[in-house]
Amino acid sequence: MPSAPVPVTNPENPKIQRWDDIGLLLIHDFITEDEEAAMIAAFHAVDPRLDGKRRISQHFGYHFDYTTFGASETSFTPVPSYITDFLPRLPVQDYLPDQFTAQYYPPGAGIPPHVDTHSMFGEALYSLSYGSAVPMVFRLSDANDARKMRLPRRSLQSSVSESKTEGASGTNPESAATAPDSQTTMTVQSKSEEPSPENPSWELVLPPRSLLLMTGPARYGYTHGIKSRKTDIINGEMVHRQGRYSITMRTIRRGDEIGCNCVFPGVCDARIREEQSRPAAAQRMDPLEK
Ligand SMILES: O=C(O)CCC(=O)C(=O)O
Ligand SMILES: [Fe+2]
């Protein structure tokens, strides 16, 4: 798989790498080793499991509501200080995240490629990595992703693959993979039946203690995911996966802010809702449906 496009590194601060054309920013050593150790201890004080096969998630702040696919206004878990302590260091300070998902990936676990919901969350989407490095796979979305995001949910459920492989779902992983009440390995088609993607995917290694910020195309038009596998090739060397942790941080949109007018309508939940509420004849004429 091709490696990531070459970033620009700020000579005054070599810890910061930017891919400005697609809206990605990676800050190395965003947290200290002491902070990392405290965060891992805090995670396992709540849930001691280390050796399962699946991701384990802990939610803080406003919870995700699986019926509205937005934030729940009634269900709130106080945000621990190990998170609030680093918020003043985030690169975007105009608005701060208020929804946090801490996840533990046992060695081998991944997350299907997806685009996080556009309409319900602000542009800045963060992933803080700790515990160990993992390659994140990015791919500019294509017509196949757009098609999959338009499949009725029931048909997604009924075509769940027997193979239990994680397939590209091009949707929010909260619905496809982490929802406690949904099947965590749901896939639309088995991999062998998948049409080849039009756009190449590439991997970006997320080192432990690094902060990834996705904005613009990286946030709205690219899918991101982590392959489920036991080994990775990192800097040309085969490395056995170790337990990895991440905190995904999002800012909930409320009231009039809910919606999206991005330039990636194919994978935009706001556009899909709009299309699907149009009369059937107008839907048939939609160029995305061709
Ligand atoms: O674990 C990560 O770094 C990313 C998780 C993710 O993509 C998500 O929760 O939407
Ligand atoms: Fe995501």
Coordinates of C-alpha atoms and ligand atoms in Angstrom, one line a residue:
M1 CA 0.0 0.0 0.0
P2 CA 1.4 3.4 -0.8
S3 CA 2.6 5.4 2.1
A4 CA 1.2 8.8 3.0
P5 CA 1.8 11.8 0.8
V6 CA 4.8 13.8 2.0
P7 CA 4.0 16.3 4.7
V8 CA 5.4 19.7 5.3
T9 CA 7.3 19.9 8.6
N10 CA 7.6 23.3 10.3
P11 CA 11.4 23.8 10.7
E12 CA 10.7 25.7 13.9
N13 CA 8.6 22.9 15.3
P14 CA 9.5 19.6 13.8
K15 CA 6.9 17.9 16.0
I16 CA 4.2 19.3 13.7
Q17 CA 3.6 17.7 10.3
R18 CA 0.9 19.1 7.9
W19 CA -0.8 18.0 4.7
D20 CA -2.4 21.3 4.0
D21 CA -4.0 20.3 0.7
I22 CA -6.1 17.6 2.4
G23 CA -6.5 19.2 5.8
L24 CA -4.5 16.8 8.0
L25 CA -2.2 17.8 10.8
L26 CA -0.2 15.4 13.0
I27 CA 1.4 16.6 16.3
H28 CA 4.0 14.3 17.6
D29 CA 4.5 14.0 21.4
F30 CA 1.3 15.9 22.1
I31 CA 1.1 14.2 25.5
T32 CA 4.0 13.1 27.8
E33 CA 4.8 9.5 28.7
D34 CA 3.5 10.2 32.2
E35 CA 0.2 11.5 30.9
E36 CA 0.0 8.4 28.6
A37 CA 0.6 6.0 31.5
A38 CA -2.0 7.8 33.6
M39 CA -4.5 7.6 30.7
I40 CA -4.0 3.9 30.2
A41 CA -4.3 3.3 33.9
A42 CA -7.6 5.3 34.0
F43 CA -9.0 3.4 31.1
H44 CA -8.4 0.0 32.7
A45 CA -9.5 1.2 36.2
V46 CA -13.0 1.3 34.5
D47 CA -12.6 -1.7 32.3
P48 CA -9.7 -4.1 33.0
R49 CA -10.1 -6.3 29.9
L50 CA -7.0 -6.5 27.8
D51 CA -7.2 -9.6 25.8
G52 CA -10.5 -9.5 23.9
K53 CA -10.8 -9.4 20.2
R54 CA -12.8 -6.3 19.8
R55 CA -12.4 -2.6 20.5
I56 CA -13.7 -1.4 23.8
S57 CA -15.1 2.1 24.0
Q58 CA -15.7 4.5 26.9
H59 CA -17.8 7.7 26.2
F60 CA -17.4 11.0 28.0
G61 CA -19.3 14.3 27.6
Y62 CA -22.4 14.1 25.5
H63 CA -23.1 10.5 24.4
F64 CA -23.9 9.5 20.9
D65 CA -27.5 8.7 20.4
Y66 CA -28.0 5.7 18.1
T67 CA -31.5 6.6 17.2
T68 CA -30.9 10.2 16.1
F69 CA -27.2 9.7 15.1
G70 CA -26.5 12.8 17.0
A71 CA -25.6 13.8 20.5
S72 CA -27.8 12.8 23.3
E73 CA -28.8 15.8 25.4
T74 CA -29.9 13.7 28.3
S75 CA -27.0 11.4 28.7
F76 CA -23.8 13.0 29.9
T77 CA -20.7 11.5 31.5
P78 CA -18.4 13.9 33.2
V79 CA -15.1 14.3 31.3
P80 CA -12.1 13.1 33.3
S81 CA -9.3 15.6 34.1
Y82 CA -6.8 13.5 32.1
I83 CA -8.8 14.8 29.1
T84 CA -9.8 18.3 30.2
D85 CA -6.1 19.0 31.1
F86 CA -4.9 18.9 27.5
L87 CA -7.8 20.8 25.9
P88 CA -6.0 24.1 26.1
R89 CA -3.2 22.6 24.0
L90 CA -5.5 21.6 21.1
P91 CA -4.5 23.5 17.8
V92 CA -8.1 24.8 17.3
Q93 CA -9.2 26.9 20.2
D94 CA -12.2 28.7 18.6
Y95 CA -14.3 25.8 19.6
L96 CA -13.4 22.8 21.7
P97 CA -14.6 19.2 21.6
D98 CA -17.4 18.2 24.0
Q99 CA -17.8 14.6 23.0
F100 CA -15.0 12.1 23.7
T101 CA -14.7 8.4 22.9
A102 CA -11.8 6.6 24.5
Q103 CA -11.1 3.3 22.8
Y104 CA -8.8 0.3 23.5
Y105 CA -7.9 -1.8 20.5
P106 CA -6.5 -5.2 21.5
P107 CA -3.7 -6.4 19.2
G108 CA -5.2 -7.2 15.8
A109 CA -8.4 -5.1 16.2
G110 CA -9.3 -2.4 13.8
I111 CA -12.0 -0.1 12.7
P112 CA -13.8 -0.2 9.3
P113 CA -13.1 2.6 6.9
H114 CA -15.7 5.3 7.4
V115 CA -16.5 9.0 7.2
D116 CA -17.5 10.4 10.6
T117 CA -21.0 12.0 10.4
H118 CA -20.7 15.5 8.8
S119 CA -23.9 17.2 10.0
M120 CA -23.8 16.5 13.7
F121 CA -20.2 17.4 14.5
G122 CA -18.0 20.5 13.9
E123 CA -15.3 20.4 11.3
A124 CA -12.3 19.7 13.6
L125 CA -12.1 16.0 14.3
Y126 CA -9.3 14.7 16.5
S127 CA -7.7 11.4 17.3
L128 CA -5.2 11.1 20.1
S129 CA -3.2 7.9 19.9
Y130 CA -1.4 6.2 22.8
G131 CA -0.1 2.8 23.9
S132 CA 1.4 1.9 20.5
A133 CA 1.7 3.0 16.9
V134 CA -0.8 1.9 14.3
P135 CA -1.2 2.8 10.6
M136 CA -4.4 4.6 9.7
V137 CA -5.6 4.0 6.2
F138 CA -7.0 7.0 4.3
R139 CA -8.7 6.9 0.9
L140 CA -10.6 9.6 -1.0
S141 CA -14.2 8.4 -1.2
D142 CA -15.6 7.3 -4.5
A143 CA -19.0 6.4 -6.1
N144 CA -18.9 3.0 -4.4
D145 CA -18.8 4.6 -0.9
A146 CA -21.6 7.0 -2.0
R147 CA -23.7 4.0 -3.1
K148 CA -23.1 2.1 0.2
M149 CA -24.0 5.0 2.3
R150 CA -27.4 5.1 0.4
L151 CA -28.3 1.5 1.1
P152 CA -31.3 1.3 3.4
R153 CA -30.1 0.3 6.9
R154 CA -32.3 -2.9 6.8
S155 CA -30.5 -4.0 3.7
L156 CA -27.2 -3.4 5.3
Q157 CA -28.3 -5.7 8.2
S158 CA -29.6 -8.4 5.9
S159 CA -26.5 -8.6 3.8
V160 CA -24.2 -8.9 6.8
S161 CA -21.3 -11.1 5.6
E162 CA -20.9 -14.5 7.1
S163 CA -17.2 -14.0 7.0
K164 CA -17.2 -11.6 9.8
T165 CA -14.6 -9.5 8.1
E166 CA -14.7 -5.8 8.6
G167 CA -15.8 -4.3 5.4
A168 CA -15.8 -0.7 4.2
S169 CA -19.1 0.7 5.4
G170 CA -18.5 4.4 4.5
T171 CA -20.5 5.4 7.4
N172 CA -20.1 6.4 11.0
P173 CA -18.3 3.6 12.9
E174 CA -20.6 4.3 15.8
S175 CA -23.4 2.8 13.8
A176 CA -21.4 0.0 12.1
A177 CA -18.8 -1.0 14.6
T178 CA -18.9 0.4 18.1
A179 CA -22.6 0.7 18.8
P180 CA -23.2 -1.6 21.7
D181 CA -26.5 -2.6 20.3
S182 CA -25.3 -3.3 16.7
Q183 CA -23.1 -5.9 15.2
T184 CA -19.6 -4.8 15.5
T185 CA -18.4 -6.7 12.4
M186 CA -21.1 -5.7 10.1
T187 CA -20.0 -5.6 6.5
V188 CA -22.0 -4.9 3.3
Q189 CA -20.2 -7.4 1.0
S190 CA -17.4 -9.8 1.5
K191 CA -14.1 -8.3 0.4
S192 CA -13.8 -10.5 -2.7
E193 CA -17.0 -9.1 -4.1
E194 CA -16.1 -5.5 -3.5
P195 CA -15.6 -3.4 -6.7
S196 CA -12.1 -2.1 -6.7
P197 CA -12.0 1.4 -5.2
E198 CA -11.4 4.2 -7.7
N199 CA -8.9 6.0 -5.5
P200 CA -5.8 4.6 -4.0
S201 CA -5.6 4.2 -0.2
W202 CA -2.5 5.1 1.8
E203 CA -1.4 4.6 5.3
L204 CA -0.3 7.1 7.8
V205 CA 1.5 5.8 10.9
L206 CA 0.1 7.3 14.1
P207 CA 2.8 7.1 16.7
P208 CA 1.9 6.8 20.4
R209 CA 1.2 10.1 22.1
S210 CA 0.5 11.8 18.7
L211 CA -2.6 14.0 18.0
L212 CA -4.2 13.8 14.5
L213 CA -6.5 16.6 13.4
M214 CA -8.7 16.1 10.4
T215 CA -10.3 19.1 8.7
G216 CA -11.5 19.9 5.1
P217 CA -11.1 17.0 2.7
A218 CA -9.6 14.7 5.3
R219 CA -12.6 15.2 7.5
Y220 CA -15.4 15.3 4.9
G221 CA -14.2 13.5 1.8
Y222 CA -11.7 10.8 2.9
T223 CA -12.5 7.6 4.6
H224 CA -10.3 6.6 7.5
G225 CA -9.9 3.2 9.1
I226 CA -7.5 0.8 10.7
K227 CA -7.0 -2.7 9.3
S228 CA -7.7 -5.6 11.5
R229 CA -4.4 -7.5 11.5
K230 CA -1.7 -8.8 13.8
T231 CA 1.3 -7.2 12.1
D232 CA 2.1 -4.0 10.4
I233 CA 4.9 -2.8 8.2
I234 CA 6.3 0.3 9.9
N235 CA 9.3 2.1 8.4
G236 CA 9.9 -1.0 6.3
E237 CA 9.9 -3.4 9.3
M238 CA 7.4 -5.9 10.3
V239 CA 6.0 -5.0 13.7
H240 CA 3.6 -7.1 15.9
R241 CA 0.6 -5.0 16.9
Q242 CA 0.3 -4.1 20.5
G243 CA -2.6 -2.7 22.4
R244 CA -3.5 0.7 21.2
Y245 CA -5.7 3.4 22.7
S246 CA -7.2 6.5 21.2
I247 CA -9.5 9.3 22.1
T248 CA -11.7 10.6 19.4
M249 CA -12.8 14.1 20.0
R250 CA -15.7 15.8 18.3
T251 CA -17.7 19.0 18.9
I252 CA -21.5 18.6 18.8
R253 CA -23.5 20.8 16.5
R254 CA -26.7 22.0 17.9
G255 CA -29.8 23.8 16.6
D256 CA -29.1 25.9 13.4
E257 CA -25.5 24.6 13.3
I258 CA -26.7 21.1 12.4
G259 CA -26.1 20.5 8.7
C260 CA -23.3 20.4 6.1
N261 CA -22.6 22.0 2.8
C262 CA -19.2 20.3 2.1
V263 CA -18.0 19.6 -1.4
F264 CA -18.3 15.8 -0.9
P265 CA -22.1 15.2 -1.3
G266 CA -21.5 11.5 -2.1
V267 CA -20.5 10.8 1.5
C268 CA -22.4 13.6 3.3
D269 CA -25.2 12.5 5.6
A270 CA -26.9 15.8 5.3
R271 CA -27.1 15.5 1.5
I272 CA -28.2 11.9 1.8
R273 CA -31.1 12.8 4.1
E274 CA -32.0 15.7 1.8
E275 CA -32.1 13.4 -1.3
Q276 CA -34.0 10.7 0.5
S277 CA -36.7 13.1 1.6
R278 CA -37.2 14.3 -2.0
P279 CA -40.0 12.7 -4.0
A280 CA -39.1 9.5 -5.7
A281 CA -39.0 10.9 -9.3
A282 CA -36.5 13.6 -8.2
Q283 CA -34.4 11.0 -6.5
R284 CA -34.2 8.9 -9.8
M285 CA -32.8 12.0 -11.5
D286 CA -30.1 12.4 -8.9
P287 CA -26.7 12.1 -10.7
L288 CA -25.3 10.3 -7.7
E289 CA -27.7 7.5 -8.3
K290 CA -26.4 6.7 -11.8
Ligands
LIG1 O1 -8.9 5.1 16.8 C1 -8.8 6.1 16.1 O2 -7.8 6.7 16.0 C2 -9.9 6.6 15.2 C3 -11.3 6.2 15.7 C4 -12.3 6.7 14.7 O3 -12.1 6.9 13.6 C5 -13.7 7.0 15.2 O4 -13.9 6.8 16.4 O5 -14.4 7.6 14.4
FE2 FE -13.6 8.1 12.6

